[in-house]
Amino acid sequence: MTRRDHLGRLIDHLHLVVRDVEASRRFYRAALGALGLELSYEAPGCFACDELFVSSEREVGAASTAPHRVHLAFQAPDRGAVARFHAAALAAGGRDNGGVGERAYHAGYYAAFVLDPDGNNIEAVHHGRGVRSAASVVIAIEGS
């Protein structure tokens, strides 16, 4: 069996350590679902979606950092997905940290910000008319 992972170009993975895995699972399932993504891995103490891995501190033991706050921005395919992300994240227990709209970062930057159950600042962003050169990098791992 061959496992195929689709990875980005700069970040191999991001690991968030959270206080309540189930609250975070509900939040990220809803927020990422609004962007057309599904959880790609689930276990009792952790879950993942593409390069994002989320677990409890107990799950990672000595390799852990305690729950902390980060800013994480997800790519959205269009402005509608940004709005769906914001609504779904709020409905799943997130707190508004900057509503849907254009930002002054660059022309066409359209985003929304929500705090997840641990206070991480989670953003969905659509960069306007740009075109991606590839959807992802595919890595095939034999024997997985």
Coordinates of C-alpha atoms in Angstrom, one line a residue:
M1 CA 0.0 0.0 0.0
T2 CA 1.2 3.5 -0.8
R3 CA 0.2 6.5 1.3
R4 CA 0.1 9.8 -0.6
D5 CA 0.6 13.0 1.3
H6 CA 0.0 16.4 -0.3
L7 CA 2.4 18.9 1.2
G8 CA 3.0 22.6 0.8
R9 CA 6.4 24.1 -0.2
L10 CA 7.6 25.8 2.9
I11 CA 5.9 24.3 6.0
D12 CA 6.2 20.6 6.5
H13 CA 3.8 20.6 9.3
L14 CA 2.4 22.7 12.1
H15 CA 1.6 21.1 15.5
L16 CA -0.9 22.8 17.8
V17 CA -1.0 21.6 21.4
V18 CA -4.5 22.2 22.8
R19 CA -6.3 21.9 26.1
D20 CA -9.4 20.2 24.8
V21 CA -8.9 18.0 21.7
E22 CA -12.7 17.4 21.2
A23 CA -13.5 21.1 21.4
S24 CA -10.7 21.8 18.9
R25 CA -11.8 18.9 16.7
R26 CA -15.3 20.4 16.5
F27 CA -13.9 23.8 15.7
Y28 CA -11.4 22.8 13.0
R29 CA -13.8 20.3 11.4
A30 CA -16.4 23.1 10.9
A31 CA -13.9 25.8 10.0
L32 CA -11.9 23.7 7.6
G33 CA -15.1 22.1 6.2
A34 CA -16.2 25.6 5.2
L35 CA -13.0 25.8 3.1
G36 CA -13.7 22.5 1.4
L37 CA -11.3 20.5 3.5
E38 CA -11.7 17.4 5.7
L39 CA -9.7 16.0 8.6
S40 CA -7.3 13.6 7.0
Y41 CA -6.4 11.8 10.2
E42 CA -8.2 11.2 13.5
A43 CA -7.3 9.3 16.7
P44 CA -8.7 9.8 20.2
G45 CA -6.0 12.3 21.3
C46 CA -5.2 14.0 18.0
F47 CA -6.3 14.8 14.5
A48 CA -4.8 16.3 11.3
C49 CA -5.7 18.1 8.1
D50 CA -2.9 18.3 5.5
E51 CA 0.1 20.0 7.3
L52 CA -1.9 20.8 10.5
F53 CA -1.6 18.4 13.4
V54 CA -3.5 19.0 16.6
S55 CA -3.1 17.1 19.8
S56 CA -3.4 17.2 23.6
E57 CA -0.2 17.8 25.6
R58 CA -0.6 14.3 27.0
E59 CA -0.5 12.8 23.5
V60 CA 3.0 14.1 22.7
G61 CA 4.6 13.7 26.2
A62 CA 8.1 15.1 26.5
A63 CA 8.1 16.4 22.9
S64 CA 5.3 18.8 23.9
T65 CA 5.1 22.5 24.3
A66 CA 2.2 23.6 26.5
P67 CA -0.9 25.1 24.8
H68 CA 0.1 28.5 23.4
R69 CA -1.2 31.1 21.0
V70 CA -0.2 31.3 17.3
H71 CA -1.5 33.0 14.2
L72 CA -2.4 30.5 11.5
A73 CA -3.8 31.5 8.1
F74 CA -5.6 29.0 5.8
Q75 CA -5.9 29.5 2.1
A76 CA -9.5 30.0 0.8
P77 CA -10.4 29.3 -2.8
D78 CA -12.7 32.4 -3.0
R79 CA -14.4 35.2 -1.0
G80 CA -17.5 33.0 -0.3
A81 CA -15.3 30.4 1.4
V82 CA -13.9 33.1 3.7
A83 CA -17.4 34.0 4.8
R84 CA -18.4 30.4 5.2
F85 CA -15.2 29.8 7.3
H86 CA -16.1 32.7 9.6
A87 CA -19.7 31.6 10.1
A88 CA -18.8 28.0 10.6
A89 CA -16.0 28.7 13.0
L90 CA -18.2 31.0 15.1
A91 CA -21.0 28.4 15.2
A92 CA -18.4 25.8 16.3
G93 CA -17.3 27.8 19.4
G94 CA -14.9 30.3 17.9
R95 CA -14.8 33.9 18.9
D96 CA -14.7 36.7 16.3
N97 CA -11.3 38.4 15.9
G98 CA -11.9 40.4 12.7
G99 CA -14.9 40.0 10.5
V100 CA -15.1 39.2 6.8
G101 CA -13.7 41.8 4.5
E102 CA -10.8 43.4 2.6
R103 CA -7.6 44.2 4.4
A104 CA -4.9 46.7 3.5
Y105 CA -2.1 44.1 3.3
H106 CA -2.3 44.1 -0.5
A107 CA -4.9 44.6 -3.2
G108 CA -7.4 41.8 -3.2
Y109 CA -6.5 40.5 0.3
Y110 CA -9.9 39.3 1.7
A111 CA -9.9 37.6 5.1
A112 CA -11.7 36.8 8.3
F113 CA -10.2 36.1 11.8
V114 CA -11.5 33.8 14.5
L115 CA -10.0 32.8 17.9
D116 CA -10.1 29.0 18.3
P117 CA -11.0 27.3 21.7
D118 CA -7.4 27.9 22.9
G119 CA -7.1 31.5 21.7
N120 CA -5.1 30.9 18.6
N121 CA -5.8 33.5 15.9
I122 CA -7.1 31.5 12.9
E123 CA -7.5 33.3 9.6
A124 CA -9.0 32.3 6.2
V125 CA -7.6 34.4 3.4
H126 CA -8.3 34.7 -0.4
H127 CA -5.6 36.7 -2.2
G128 CA -7.7 37.8 -5.1
R129 CA -7.0 37.1 -8.7
G130 CA -3.7 35.2 -8.3
V131 CA -3.4 31.7 -9.7
R132 CA -1.7 28.8 -7.9
S133 CA 1.0 27.0 -10.0
A134 CA 0.0 23.7 -8.3
A135 CA -2.6 22.6 -5.8
S136 CA -0.1 20.7 -3.7
V137 CA 3.1 18.7 -3.7
V138 CA 2.3 14.9 -3.7
I139 CA 4.7 12.7 -1.8
A140 CA 4.1 8.9 -2.2
I141 CA 5.4 6.8 0.7
E142 CA 5.7 3.1 0.0
G143 CA 4.6 0.6 2.6
S144 CA 2.4 3.0 4.5

